Short mmCIF file of C-alpha atoms in Angstrom, two decimals:
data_model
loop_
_atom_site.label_atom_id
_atom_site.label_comp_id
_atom_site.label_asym_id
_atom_site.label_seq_id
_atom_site.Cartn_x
_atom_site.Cartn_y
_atom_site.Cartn_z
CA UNK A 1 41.26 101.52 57.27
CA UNK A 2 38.52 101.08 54.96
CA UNK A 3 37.51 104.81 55.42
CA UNK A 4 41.03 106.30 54.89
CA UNK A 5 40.98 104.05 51.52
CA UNK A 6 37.82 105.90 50.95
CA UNK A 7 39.11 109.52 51.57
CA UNK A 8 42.03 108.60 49.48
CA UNK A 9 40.74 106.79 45.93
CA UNK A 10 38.22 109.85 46.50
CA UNK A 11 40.57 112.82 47.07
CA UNK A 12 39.78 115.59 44.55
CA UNK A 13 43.64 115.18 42.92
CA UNK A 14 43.36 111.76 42.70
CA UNK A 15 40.20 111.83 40.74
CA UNK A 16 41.51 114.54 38.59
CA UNK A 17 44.75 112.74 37.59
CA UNK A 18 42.83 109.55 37.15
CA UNK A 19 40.43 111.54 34.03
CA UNK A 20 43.51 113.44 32.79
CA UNK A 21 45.19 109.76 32.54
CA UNK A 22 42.55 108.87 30.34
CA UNK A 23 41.43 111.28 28.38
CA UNK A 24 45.51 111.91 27.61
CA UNK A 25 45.62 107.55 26.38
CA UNK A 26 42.61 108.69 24.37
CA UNK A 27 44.34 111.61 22.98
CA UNK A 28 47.23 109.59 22.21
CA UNK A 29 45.17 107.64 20.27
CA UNK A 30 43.43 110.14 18.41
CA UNK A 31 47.49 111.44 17.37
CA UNK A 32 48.39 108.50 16.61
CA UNK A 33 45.81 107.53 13.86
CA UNK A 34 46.10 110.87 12.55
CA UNK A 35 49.77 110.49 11.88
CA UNK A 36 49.32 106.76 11.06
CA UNK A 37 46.14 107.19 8.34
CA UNK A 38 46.38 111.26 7.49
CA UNK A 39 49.88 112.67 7.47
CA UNK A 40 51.74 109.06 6.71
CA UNK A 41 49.41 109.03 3.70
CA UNK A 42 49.31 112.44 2.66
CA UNK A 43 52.96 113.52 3.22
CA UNK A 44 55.05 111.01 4.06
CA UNK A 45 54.09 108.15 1.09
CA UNK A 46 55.96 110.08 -1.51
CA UNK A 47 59.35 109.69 0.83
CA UNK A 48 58.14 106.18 1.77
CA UNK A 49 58.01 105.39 -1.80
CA UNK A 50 61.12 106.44 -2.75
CA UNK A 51 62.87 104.30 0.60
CA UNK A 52 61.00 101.59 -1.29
CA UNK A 53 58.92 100.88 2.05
CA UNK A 54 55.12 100.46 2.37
CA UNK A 55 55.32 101.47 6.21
CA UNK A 56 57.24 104.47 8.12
CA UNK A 57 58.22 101.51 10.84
CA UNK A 58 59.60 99.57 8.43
CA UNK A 59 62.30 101.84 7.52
CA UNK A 60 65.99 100.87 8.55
CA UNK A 61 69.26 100.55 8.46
CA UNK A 62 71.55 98.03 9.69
CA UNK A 63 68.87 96.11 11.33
CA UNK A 64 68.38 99.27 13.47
CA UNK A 65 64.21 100.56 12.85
CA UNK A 66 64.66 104.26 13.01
CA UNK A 67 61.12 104.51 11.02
CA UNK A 68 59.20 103.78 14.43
CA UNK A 69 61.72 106.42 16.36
CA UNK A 70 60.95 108.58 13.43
CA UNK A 71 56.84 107.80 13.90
CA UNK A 72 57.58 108.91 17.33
CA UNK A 73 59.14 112.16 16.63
CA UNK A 74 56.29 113.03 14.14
CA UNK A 75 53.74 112.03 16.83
CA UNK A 76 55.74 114.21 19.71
CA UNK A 77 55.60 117.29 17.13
CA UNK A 78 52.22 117.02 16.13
CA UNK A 79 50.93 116.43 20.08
CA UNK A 80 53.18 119.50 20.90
CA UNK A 81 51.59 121.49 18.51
CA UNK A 82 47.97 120.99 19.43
CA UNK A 83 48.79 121.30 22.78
CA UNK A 84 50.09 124.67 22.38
CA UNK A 85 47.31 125.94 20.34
CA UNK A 86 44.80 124.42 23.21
CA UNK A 87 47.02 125.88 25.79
CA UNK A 88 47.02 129.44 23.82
CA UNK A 89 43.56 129.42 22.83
CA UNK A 90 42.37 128.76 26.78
CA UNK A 91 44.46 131.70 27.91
CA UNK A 92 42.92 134.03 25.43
CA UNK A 93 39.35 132.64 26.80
CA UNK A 94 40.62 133.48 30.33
CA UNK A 95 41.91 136.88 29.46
CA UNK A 96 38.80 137.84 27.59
CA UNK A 97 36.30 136.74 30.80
CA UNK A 98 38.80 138.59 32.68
CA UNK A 99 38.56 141.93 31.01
CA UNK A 100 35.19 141.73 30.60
CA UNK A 101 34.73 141.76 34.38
CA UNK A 102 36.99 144.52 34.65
CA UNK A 103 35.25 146.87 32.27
CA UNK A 104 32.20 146.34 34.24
CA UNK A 105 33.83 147.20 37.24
CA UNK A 106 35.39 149.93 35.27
CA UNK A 107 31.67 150.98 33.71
CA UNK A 108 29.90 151.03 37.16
CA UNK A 109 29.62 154.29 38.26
CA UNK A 110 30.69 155.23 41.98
CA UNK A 111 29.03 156.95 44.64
CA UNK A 112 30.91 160.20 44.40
CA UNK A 113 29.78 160.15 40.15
CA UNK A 114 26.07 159.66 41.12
CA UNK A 115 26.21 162.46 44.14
CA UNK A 116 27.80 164.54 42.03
CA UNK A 117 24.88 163.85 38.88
CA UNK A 118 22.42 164.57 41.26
CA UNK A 119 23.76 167.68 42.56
CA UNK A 120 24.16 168.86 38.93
CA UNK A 121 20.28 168.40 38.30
CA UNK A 122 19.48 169.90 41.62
CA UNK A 123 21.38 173.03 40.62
CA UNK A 124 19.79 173.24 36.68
CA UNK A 125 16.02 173.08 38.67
#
């Protein structure tokens, strides 16, 4: 039992999902001071100002606090964003290693290029 245990805490997918779990909380953390010290202050005081609130969560109506829903939104955006600019800029990496293997295979020459460059210097001696 101990040994299937083992196999499983140590499966490749496991141990994968496990660092993507992480590093994603510490992502989330790196978004959410960004929005929270950078764009709040930045872009968002101005309209904070005018609501008369210090604090985007502090904003609401009715008793209902749409400022953290509102947080949230700006945090989903901005995390969307980066992620597609991450996701964009890796398949332009990929593409680039790819067609640099094909124009070597393209560049090599074949067998039938280098008989046929031989035969040609044969023939000018």
């Amino acid at each position: 039992m101990l040994k299937e245990l083992k196999d499983f805490l140590f499966r490749g997918n496991i141990v994968d999902l496990a660092v993507a779990v992480i590093i994603g909380a510490a992502f989330g953390n790196i978004i959410t001071s960004f929005v929270s010290d950078v764009i709040t202050p930045l872009f968002l005081n101005p309209a904070l100002k005018a609501a008369n609130v210090s604090q985007i969560a502090e904003l609401s109506w009715n008793g209902v606090k749409y400022g953290s829903f509102l947080s949230a939104i700006i945090n989903f955006l901005i995390i969307g964003t980066v992620l597609f600019f991450v996701v964009k800029a890796a398949e332009k990496a990929q593409n680039l290693g790819n067609k640099a293997e094909v124009e070597e295979e393209i560049a090599a020459p074949t067998e039938l290029d280098i008989l046929q460059d031989i035969k040609a210097l044969l023939e000018k001696k």
